[in-house]
Amino acid sequence: DAKTTQPNSMESNEEEPVHLPCNHSTISGTDYIHWYRQLPSQGPEYVIHGLTSNVNNRMASLAIAEDRKSSTLILHRATLRDAAVYYCILEEYGNKLVFGAGTILRVKS
Amino acid sequence: DVKVTQSSRYLVKRTGEKVFLECVQDMDHENMFWYRQDPGLGLRLIYFSYDVKMKEKGDIPEGYSVSREKKERFSLILESASTNQTSMYLCASSPRQGPLLGVFFGSGTQLSVL
């Protein structure tokens, strides 16, 4: 099974950019990279996904390494509401998402 | 707005009881999933379904079964609840095309088995 590795936790100051790294050295050529986040007391919610090229949406940017063995989720200006667990996930065969432990992001005011 | 609704936010049951966790989605999605979430272990997939009356085992199906009689409803069944099934249970749904169009989660059911 394809797996991802993320730091257990990270801390950021409010209004500053945050770079959340993810390693996925066993990724296959057709695996999409998905990012979800889970706010306290809620189910996970979609953030962004990509295959090879960098991606931007209103929530975040996703930077994917050329060899696709790592990626970085970028929050351009962290707010207190961005404090959550962030999951980097490889889409597996059969439309399943297999979650790891994620990165706990703490945002300081 | 897209919605996945889980019938209970908190549930307390006794060991040996049969427990039903209900999930309903209003997006006409083909795929539905049940996960459990435990501290330090992240989300683990229990069962999933690609269509009515279809089911597939996930990574930790032991002690659980599921039912999907209607497209919008996916039930998780604990035949005989045990204390090690105390957990947060999350239901999710996605379109047939899969996660590229998003996977939508409910708010979860915190189940305590005493």
PDB file of N, CA and C in Angstrom, chain A residues 42-43, chain B residues 6 8-10 88-91 106-110:
ATOM      1  N   GLN A  42     -15.194  17.853  14.245  1.00  0.00           N
ATOM      2  CA  GLN A  42     -15.825  17.742  12.930  1.00  0.00           C
ATOM      3  C   GLN A  42     -15.202  16.595  12.142  1.00  0.00           C
ATOM      4  N   GLY A  43     -15.897  16.174  11.078  1.00  0.00           N
ATOM      5  CA  GLY A  43     -15.299  15.216  10.163  1.00  0.00           C
ATOM      6  C   GLY A  43     -14.301  15.924   9.260  1.00  0.00           C
TER       7      GLY A  43
ATOM      8  N   GLN B   6     -25.154  11.864  10.219  1.00  0.00           N
ATOM      9  CA  GLN B   6     -25.085  10.681  11.066  1.00  0.00           C
ATOM     10  C   GLN B   6     -26.128  10.826  12.172  1.00  0.00           C
ATOM     11  N   SER B   8     -26.646   9.946  15.265  1.00  0.00           N
ATOM     12  CA  SER B   8     -26.390  10.344  16.650  1.00  0.00           C
ATOM     13  C   SER B   8     -25.019  10.977  16.760  1.00  0.00           C
ATOM     14  N   ARG B   9     -24.888  11.967  17.617  1.00  0.00           N
ATOM     15  CA  ARG B   9     -23.578  12.561  17.863  1.00  0.00           C
ATOM     16  C   ARG B   9     -22.843  11.803  18.971  1.00  0.00           C
ATOM     17  N   TYR B  10     -23.620  11.362  19.972  1.00  0.00           N
ATOM     18  CA  TYR B  10     -23.072  10.586  21.076  1.00  0.00           C
ATOM     19  C   TYR B  10     -23.981   9.391  21.325  1.00  0.00           C
ATOM     20  N   MET B  88     -14.674   7.028  17.818  1.00  0.00           N
ATOM     21  CA  MET B  88     -15.421   7.966  16.986  1.00  0.00           C
ATOM     22  C   MET B  88     -15.630   7.294  15.630  1.00  0.00           C
ATOM     23  N   TYR B  89     -16.878   7.262  15.170  1.00  0.00           N
ATOM     24  CA  TYR B  89     -17.194   6.643  13.880  1.00  0.00           C
ATOM     25  C   TYR B  89     -17.602   7.724  12.882  1.00  0.00           C
ATOM     26  N   LEU B  90     -16.979   7.683  11.731  1.00  0.00           N
ATOM     27  CA  LEU B  90     -17.215   8.696  10.701  1.00  0.00           C
ATOM     28  C   LEU B  90     -17.725   8.037   9.430  1.00  0.00           C
ATOM     29  N   CYS B  91     -18.790   8.590   8.900  1.00  0.00           N
ATOM     30  CA  CYS B  91     -19.358   8.139   7.633  1.00  0.00           C
ATOM     31  C   CYS B  91     -18.950   9.136   6.554  1.00  0.00           C
ATOM     32  N   GLY B 106     -19.469  13.083   7.428  1.00  0.00           N
ATOM     33  CA  GLY B 106     -20.365  13.517   8.476  1.00  0.00           C
ATOM     34  C   GLY B 106     -19.575  14.027   9.673  1.00  0.00           C
ATOM     35  N   SER B 107     -20.291  14.477  10.697  1.00  0.00           N
ATOM     36  CA  SER B 107     -19.631  15.038  11.877  1.00  0.00           C
ATOM     37  C   SER B 107     -19.183  13.981  12.872  1.00  0.00           C
ATOM     38  N   GLY B 108     -19.609  12.739  12.658  1.00  0.00           N
ATOM     39  CA  GLY B 108     -19.130  11.663  13.505  1.00  0.00           C
ATOM     40  C   GLY B 108     -20.098  11.281  14.611  1.00  0.00           C
ATOM     41  N   THR B 109     -19.989  10.033  15.047  1.00  0.00           N
ATOM     42  CA  THR B 109     -20.717   9.522  16.202  1.00  0.00           C
ATOM     43  C   THR B 109     -19.694   9.010  17.209  1.00  0.00           C
ATOM     44  N   GLN B 110     -19.696   9.593  18.397  1.00  0.00           N
ATOM     45  CA  GLN B 110     -18.806   9.118  19.456  1.00  0.00           C
ATOM     46  C   GLN B 110     -19.528   8.000  20.205  1.00  0.00           C
TER      47      GLN B 110
END
